[in-house]
Short mmCIF file of C-alpha atoms in Angstrom, two decimals:
data_model
loop_
_atom_site.label_atom_id
_atom_site.label_comp_id
_atom_site.label_asym_id
_atom_site.label_seq_id
_atom_site.Cartn_x
_atom_site.Cartn_y
_atom_site.Cartn_z
CA UNK Q 1 13.13 -32.10 -90.54
CA UNK Q 2 14.54 -34.12 -87.61
CA UNK Q 3 17.53 -34.05 -85.10
CA UNK Q 4 19.43 -36.84 -84.99
CA UNK Q 5 23.00 -37.48 -83.81
CA UNK Q 6 25.77 -35.51 -82.54
CA UNK Q 7 25.42 -31.55 -82.76
CA UNK Q 8 21.84 -31.49 -83.82
CA UNK Q 9 22.44 -32.73 -87.35
CA UNK Q 10 19.22 -32.00 -89.13
CA UNK Q 11 17.67 -35.23 -91.53
CA UNK Q 12 15.29 -33.86 -94.01
CA UNK Q 13 14.42 -37.13 -95.66
CA UNK Q 14 11.93 -39.21 -93.72
CA UNK Q 15 13.53 -42.46 -95.02
CA UNK Q 16 17.05 -41.19 -93.90
CA UNK Q 17 15.93 -40.62 -90.65
CA UNK Q 18 14.58 -43.59 -89.96
CA UNK Q 19 17.40 -45.68 -91.13
CA UNK Q 20 19.95 -43.59 -89.25
CA UNK Q 21 17.81 -43.62 -85.91
CA UNK Q 22 17.11 -47.39 -86.38
CA UNK Q 23 20.80 -47.94 -86.96
CA UNK Q 24 22.09 -45.88 -83.75
CA UNK Q 25 19.33 -47.52 -81.57
CA UNK Q 26 20.81 -50.93 -82.72
CA UNK Q 27 24.39 -49.95 -82.03
CA UNK Q 28 23.26 -48.73 -78.70
CA UNK Q 29 22.17 -52.39 -77.62
CA UNK Q 30 25.19 -53.83 -79.59
CA UNK Q 31 27.18 -51.87 -77.15
CA UNK Q 32 25.56 -52.82 -74.11
CA UNK Q 33 25.68 -56.32 -75.34
CA UNK Q 34 29.39 -56.32 -76.00
CA UNK Q 35 30.28 -54.78 -72.96
CA UNK Q 36 28.70 -57.38 -70.66
CA UNK Q 37 30.65 -59.60 -68.77
CA UNK Q 38 30.11 -62.87 -66.26
CA UNK Q 39 32.00 -60.85 -63.81
CA UNK Q 40 29.48 -57.90 -62.66
CA UNK Q 41 32.45 -55.68 -61.61
CA UNK Q 42 33.98 -55.69 -65.33
CA UNK Q 43 30.38 -54.90 -66.61
CA UNK Q 44 29.99 -52.04 -64.33
CA UNK Q 45 33.10 -50.73 -65.40
CA UNK Q 46 33.00 -51.68 -69.14
CA UNK Q 47 29.67 -49.86 -69.52
CA UNK Q 48 30.56 -47.01 -67.02
CA UNK Q 49 31.28 -44.59 -70.47
CA UNK Q 50 28.68 -46.28 -72.73
CA UNK Q 51 26.02 -45.40 -70.22
CA UNK Q 52 27.38 -42.08 -69.73
CA UNK Q 53 26.05 -41.35 -73.27
CA UNK Q 54 28.54 -39.73 -75.89
CA UNK Q 55 28.21 -38.12 -79.50
CA UNK Q 56 28.19 -41.56 -81.22
CA UNK Q 57 29.81 -39.50 -83.77
CA UNK Q 58 31.60 -42.55 -85.54
CA UNK Q 59 28.35 -44.97 -85.42
CA UNK Q 60 26.50 -42.08 -87.25
CA UNK Q 61 29.19 -41.63 -89.99
CA UNK Q 62 29.01 -45.71 -90.42
CA UNK Q 63 25.33 -45.28 -90.59
CA UNK Q 64 25.45 -42.33 -93.25
CA UNK Q 65 28.30 -43.69 -95.24
CA UNK Q 66 26.12 -47.18 -95.62
CA UNK Q 67 23.50 -44.95 -97.70
CA UNK Q 68 25.68 -45.29 -100.54
CA UNK Q 69 25.32 -48.96 -101.11
CA UNK Q 70 22.79 -51.79 -99.24
CA UNK Q 71 21.87 -49.77 -95.83
CA UNK Q 72 20.58 -52.96 -94.60
CA UNK Q 73 23.37 -55.19 -95.04
CA UNK Q 74 24.28 -57.31 -92.05
CA UNK Q 75 27.84 -56.17 -91.38
CA UNK Q 76 26.72 -52.46 -90.92
CA UNK Q 77 25.81 -52.35 -87.32
CA UNK Q 78 28.43 -54.41 -85.99
CA UNK Q 79 31.37 -52.31 -87.68
CA UNK Q 80 29.82 -49.47 -85.87
CA UNK Q 81 29.82 -50.94 -82.69
CA UNK Q 82 33.46 -51.95 -83.31
CA UNK Q 83 34.54 -48.44 -83.91
CA UNK Q 84 32.76 -47.15 -81.03
CA UNK Q 85 34.06 -49.73 -78.56
CA UNK Q 86 37.86 -48.71 -80.00
CA UNK Q 87 36.86 -44.92 -79.53
CA UNK Q 88 35.45 -45.56 -75.87
CA UNK Q 89 38.78 -47.78 -75.05
CA UNK Q 90 41.10 -45.18 -76.04
CA UNK Q 91 38.99 -42.86 -73.91
CA UNK Q 92 39.58 -45.08 -70.43
CA UNK Q 93 43.50 -44.76 -71.48
CA UNK Q 94 43.60 -41.16 -72.40
CA UNK Q 95 42.13 -40.45 -69.22
CA UNK Q 96 44.86 -42.22 -67.38
CA UNK Q 97 47.61 -40.78 -69.28
CA UNK Q 98 45.91 -37.11 -68.84
CA UNK Q 99 44.88 -37.85 -65.40
CA UNK Q 100 41.68 -36.62 -66.25
CA UNK Q 101 38.80 -36.38 -63.41
CA UNK Q 102 35.93 -36.13 -65.71
CA UNK Q 103 34.53 -37.78 -68.96
CA UNK Q 104 31.15 -36.81 -70.60
CA UNK Q 105 29.89 -35.18 -67.32
CA UNK Q 106 30.91 -38.20 -65.16
CA UNK Q 107 33.56 -39.27 -62.93
CA UNK Q 108 36.39 -41.04 -65.25
CA UNK Q 109 36.90 -44.54 -64.45
CA UNK Q 110 40.29 -43.70 -63.20
CA UNK Q 111 38.74 -41.40 -60.92
CA UNK Q 112 36.22 -43.71 -59.91
CA UNK Q 113 38.44 -47.01 -59.60
CA UNK Q 114 42.13 -46.22 -60.27
CA UNK Q 115 44.64 -46.44 -62.90
CA UNK Q 116 44.91 -50.07 -63.44
CA UNK Q 117 41.12 -50.82 -63.59
CA UNK Q 118 40.70 -48.25 -66.25
CA UNK Q 119 43.66 -49.51 -68.59
CA UNK Q 120 42.39 -52.79 -67.82
CA UNK Q 121 38.92 -51.96 -68.93
CA UNK Q 122 40.16 -50.32 -71.99
CA UNK Q 123 41.82 -53.41 -72.85
CA UNK Q 124 38.59 -55.58 -72.24
CA UNK Q 125 36.60 -53.35 -74.84
CA UNK Q 126 39.60 -53.79 -77.43
CA UNK Q 127 39.19 -57.47 -76.84
CA UNK Q 128 35.53 -57.28 -77.29
CA UNK Q 129 35.45 -55.21 -80.39
CA UNK Q 130 38.11 -57.89 -82.03
CA UNK Q 131 35.59 -60.80 -81.35
CA UNK Q 132 33.06 -58.88 -83.42
CA UNK Q 133 35.62 -58.30 -86.23
CA UNK Q 134 36.50 -61.59 -86.47
CA UNK Q 135 32.95 -62.51 -87.56
CA UNK Q 136 32.96 -59.29 -90.46
CA UNK Q 137 36.13 -61.15 -92.21
CA UNK Q 138 39.85 -60.73 -92.76
CA UNK Q 139 39.37 -57.31 -94.81
CA UNK Q 140 37.54 -55.81 -91.94
CA UNK Q 141 40.08 -56.97 -89.41
CA UNK Q 142 43.00 -55.97 -91.81
CA UNK Q 143 41.37 -52.34 -92.35
CA UNK Q 144 40.68 -51.95 -88.44
CA UNK Q 145 44.40 -53.16 -87.35
CA UNK Q 146 46.14 -50.55 -90.05
CA UNK Q 147 43.68 -47.67 -88.31
CA UNK Q 148 44.70 -49.17 -84.89
CA UNK Q 149 48.36 -48.81 -85.62
CA UNK Q 150 48.03 -45.12 -86.86
CA UNK Q 151 46.04 -44.36 -83.71
CA UNK Q 152 48.80 -45.91 -81.43
CA UNK Q 153 51.47 -44.22 -83.52
CA UNK Q 154 50.06 -41.04 -83.38
CA UNK Q 155 49.74 -41.40 -79.81
CA UNK Q 156 53.54 -42.06 -79.38
CA UNK Q 157 54.52 -39.51 -81.84
CA UNK Q 158 52.66 -36.96 -79.31
CA UNK Q 159 54.05 -38.34 -76.33
CA UNK Q 160 57.95 -38.12 -78.11
CA UNK Q 161 57.19 -34.71 -79.67
CA UNK Q 162 58.36 -33.50 -82.95
CA UNK Q 163 61.94 -34.32 -83.90
CA UNK Q 164 64.62 -31.61 -84.29
CA UNK Q 165 64.04 -29.34 -86.88
CA UNK Q 166 60.37 -30.32 -87.54
CA UNK Q 167 57.75 -27.60 -87.54
CA UNK Q 168 55.58 -28.46 -84.22
CA UNK Q 169 52.22 -27.38 -85.84
CA UNK Q 170 53.00 -29.81 -88.91
CA UNK Q 171 54.00 -32.47 -86.48
CA UNK Q 172 50.84 -32.03 -84.29
CA UNK Q 173 48.50 -31.93 -87.30
CA UNK Q 174 50.06 -35.36 -88.42
CA UNK Q 175 49.55 -36.88 -84.71
CA UNK Q 176 46.13 -35.65 -85.16
CA UNK Q 177 45.50 -37.55 -88.44
CA UNK Q 178 46.78 -40.89 -86.47
CA UNK Q 179 45.16 -40.39 -82.96
CA UNK Q 180 41.75 -39.27 -84.39
CA UNK Q 181 41.36 -39.15 -88.54
CA UNK Q 182 42.26 -42.64 -88.52
CA UNK Q 183 39.51 -43.77 -86.50
CA UNK Q 184 36.96 -41.32 -88.27
CA UNK Q 185 38.18 -42.62 -91.50
CA UNK Q 186 37.81 -46.18 -90.93
CA UNK Q 187 33.89 -45.07 -89.76
CA UNK Q 188 33.33 -44.20 -93.13
CA UNK Q 189 35.22 -46.77 -94.91
CA UNK Q 190 33.28 -49.50 -92.90
CA UNK Q 191 29.87 -48.08 -93.63
CA UNK Q 192 30.66 -47.86 -97.44
CA UNK Q 193 32.50 -51.19 -97.58
CA UNK Q 194 30.06 -52.96 -95.31
CA UNK Q 195 27.34 -51.64 -97.77
CA UNK Q 196 29.09 -52.95 -100.85
CA UNK Q 197 29.52 -49.58 -102.16
CA UNK Q 198 31.68 -49.01 -105.19
CA UNK Q 199 35.57 -48.87 -104.28
CA UNK Q 200 35.89 -45.35 -105.51
CA UNK Q 201 32.65 -44.39 -103.12
CA UNK Q 202 34.75 -46.14 -100.34
CA UNK Q 203 37.81 -43.86 -101.25
CA UNK Q 204 36.13 -40.89 -101.36
CA UNK Q 205 34.15 -41.45 -97.90
CA UNK Q 206 37.55 -42.42 -96.11
CA UNK Q 207 39.22 -39.37 -97.28
CA UNK Q 208 36.16 -37.31 -96.05
CA UNK Q 209 36.68 -38.99 -92.94
CA UNK Q 210 40.23 -38.48 -92.12
CA UNK Q 211 39.79 -34.75 -92.97
CA UNK Q 212 36.50 -34.46 -90.80
CA UNK Q 213 38.27 -36.57 -88.00
CA UNK Q 214 41.07 -33.92 -87.83
CA UNK Q 215 38.92 -30.91 -87.70
CA UNK Q 216 36.63 -32.60 -85.09
CA UNK Q 217 39.90 -32.88 -82.85
CA UNK Q 218 40.82 -29.44 -83.63
CA UNK Q 219 37.51 -28.30 -82.30
CA UNK Q 220 38.02 -30.22 -79.34
CA UNK Q 221 41.26 -28.21 -79.02
CA UNK Q 222 39.36 -24.78 -79.15
CA UNK Q 223 36.71 -26.42 -76.49
CA UNK Q 224 39.36 -27.37 -74.10
CA UNK Q 225 39.96 -23.72 -73.67
CA UNK Q 226 36.90 -21.75 -74.91
CA UNK Q 227 34.22 -23.76 -73.24
CA UNK Q 228 32.89 -24.71 -69.55
CA UNK Q 229 32.81 -28.39 -68.55
CA UNK Q 230 29.08 -28.16 -68.79
CA UNK Q 231 29.33 -27.46 -72.68
CA UNK Q 232 32.35 -30.28 -73.31
CA UNK Q 233 31.73 -32.67 -70.43
CA UNK Q 234 35.18 -32.69 -69.52
CA UNK Q 235 37.12 -30.50 -67.09
CA UNK Q 236 38.47 -27.30 -69.30
CA UNK Q 237 42.14 -26.79 -69.45
CA UNK Q 238 42.60 -30.62 -69.13
CA UNK Q 239 45.22 -30.54 -71.78
CA UNK Q 240 46.76 -27.22 -70.33
CA UNK Q 241 47.46 -28.45 -67.04
CA UNK Q 242 49.13 -31.68 -68.34
CA UNK Q 243 51.46 -29.53 -70.55
CA UNK Q 244 49.74 -31.28 -73.74
CA UNK Q 245 50.44 -28.88 -76.65
CA UNK Q 246 47.12 -28.34 -78.39
CA UNK Q 247 46.95 -26.41 -81.52
CA UNK Q 248 45.94 -22.98 -79.60
CA UNK Q 249 49.40 -23.24 -77.26
CA UNK Q 250 51.43 -24.25 -80.75
CA UNK Q 251 49.83 -21.27 -82.50
CA UNK Q 252 50.95 -19.31 -79.48
CA UNK Q 253 54.59 -20.35 -79.62
CA UNK Q 254 54.62 -19.90 -83.04
CA UNK Q 255 53.57 -16.27 -82.68
CA UNK Q 256 55.56 -15.44 -79.81
CA UNK Q 257 58.81 -16.86 -81.82
CA UNK Q 258 57.69 -14.87 -85.08
CA UNK Q 259 56.97 -12.02 -83.16
CA UNK Q 260 58.72 -11.38 -80.10
CA UNK Q 261 56.04 -9.68 -78.18
CA UNK Q 262 56.72 -9.77 -74.43
CA UNK Q 263 52.78 -10.45 -73.43
CA UNK Q 264 53.04 -13.60 -75.76
CA UNK Q 265 56.38 -14.42 -74.12
CA UNK Q 266 54.85 -13.96 -70.74
CA UNK Q 267 51.93 -16.11 -71.47
CA UNK Q 268 54.37 -18.72 -72.92
CA UNK Q 269 56.08 -18.46 -69.57
CA UNK Q 270 52.87 -18.83 -67.77
CA UNK Q 271 51.77 -22.20 -69.53
CA UNK Q 272 54.99 -23.54 -68.94
CA UNK Q 273 54.93 -22.92 -65.26
CA UNK Q 274 52.74 -25.47 -62.67
CA UNK Q 275 49.14 -25.41 -63.72
CA UNK Q 276 48.17 -27.71 -60.95
CA UNK Q 277 47.39 -24.49 -59.12
CA UNK Q 278 43.22 -23.79 -60.20
CA UNK Q 279 43.98 -20.11 -59.78
CA UNK Q 280 46.79 -20.42 -62.24
CA UNK Q 281 44.93 -22.71 -64.36
CA UNK Q 282 42.12 -20.32 -64.46
CA UNK Q 283 44.39 -17.40 -65.43
CA UNK Q 284 45.90 -19.22 -68.29
CA UNK Q 285 42.63 -20.27 -69.74
CA UNK Q 286 41.50 -16.74 -69.62
CA UNK Q 287 44.42 -15.34 -71.15
CA UNK Q 288 44.39 -18.03 -74.00
CA UNK Q 289 40.43 -17.26 -74.48
CA UNK Q 290 41.31 -13.43 -75.25
CA UNK Q 291 44.57 -14.13 -77.65
CA UNK Q 292 44.83 -14.36 -81.45
CA UNK Q 293 46.15 -17.87 -81.26
CA UNK Q 294 43.01 -19.16 -80.51
CA UNK Q 295 41.45 -17.61 -83.41
CA UNK Q 296 44.11 -19.14 -85.56
CA UNK Q 297 43.11 -22.48 -84.15
CA UNK Q 298 39.38 -21.82 -85.16
CA UNK Q 299 40.53 -20.60 -88.60
CA UNK Q 300 42.65 -24.01 -88.96
CA UNK Q 301 39.34 -26.08 -88.08
CA UNK Q 302 37.41 -24.35 -90.75
CA UNK Q 303 40.38 -25.16 -93.37
CA UNK Q 304 40.18 -29.01 -92.39
CA UNK Q 305 36.34 -28.94 -91.99
CA UNK Q 306 36.26 -27.36 -96.00
CA UNK Q 307 38.94 -29.93 -97.20
CA UNK Q 308 36.15 -32.40 -96.04
CA UNK Q 309 33.30 -30.96 -97.83
CA UNK Q 310 35.42 -30.54 -100.81
CA UNK Q 311 36.43 -34.47 -100.62
CA UNK Q 312 32.69 -35.45 -101.25
CA UNK Q 313 32.22 -33.68 -104.49
CA UNK Q 314 32.67 -36.55 -106.45
CA UNK Q 315 29.51 -38.49 -105.10
CA UNK Q 316 26.17 -38.20 -106.31
CA UNK Q 317 23.53 -35.78 -104.44
CA UNK Q 318 21.47 -37.41 -102.22
CA UNK Q 319 20.14 -36.74 -98.66
CA UNK Q 320 22.98 -38.88 -97.11
CA UNK Q 321 25.61 -36.64 -98.96
CA UNK Q 322 23.62 -33.34 -97.79
CA UNK Q 323 23.79 -34.81 -94.11
CA UNK Q 324 27.66 -35.53 -94.54
CA UNK Q 325 28.09 -32.12 -95.90
CA UNK Q 326 26.03 -30.60 -92.93
CA UNK Q 327 28.45 -32.33 -90.41
CA UNK Q 328 31.34 -30.16 -91.76
CA UNK Q 329 29.39 -27.20 -90.88
CA UNK Q 330 28.62 -28.58 -87.39
CA UNK Q 331 31.92 -29.41 -86.68
CA UNK Q 332 32.77 -25.68 -87.55
CA UNK Q 333 30.41 -24.33 -85.32
CA UNK Q 334 31.23 -26.32 -82.33
CA UNK Q 335 34.69 -24.42 -82.47
CA UNK Q 336 32.58 -21.42 -82.36
#
């Protein structure tokens, strides 16, 4: 049994382990190649987050999904590079919008070089991903374009907030389906599609990825409150400080409206105050860590992970399926 990929995924089959390790190594080379520029400064900025590491969650899913077809098909590694480049590009942009200071344990690009460079570097990565996509054929371009539209729509909906009368939790889960679920779903879709797997298998893996992606982001929501920066690689409470209503906060507000408890109202008032002060942010984090809303968010994470697990039921039993099932457990474990 060997540990590969994010969260200490255990692979019990030597052939699968070799394929995954070789695929991820090739993706790493592809990422470095795709982020090179004739302008040294652009190379430095574009490779900033590549070299900082990361879980490579999406490329791992591409490699595992490819096991259901020809796992050596030529489009698999380039498609994994595309999804990771797209993901990295969104991180550059997210950190500007969130005014985040740390990403993956290093200074964020906007902290190091300013907002303009960070935004333009993200655009550069999108451009490089598009060049690779062009060689993978029109269907790959269409799939990625639709996913990217969903991703951007999710981001806009998050910024706009729920419409009048819309349940904030339902709105937020829809946002996550676009912002995170779409690209994770495409990772699974590309792996299966590029390997030539049956269309039914492609659809099953796409559905799995959608649900796993939402569970993954919900686990991140929990980590933003429950972890320290060493654990998560970014500053705890970033979303709280920026007033971004992640699921634990939404569950708190839901409970406050339903039960009318003064302690819930007091915590909501604290969250609505200026959290740019470090002491006030620390107080808010401590209160949320002890609040039932955080446990409710953990249960929501488990629910989506279980839906991802259930989606895999039609697939044949094999080591790749076992690894995908284990990822469901690993996502839940991240959320505690």
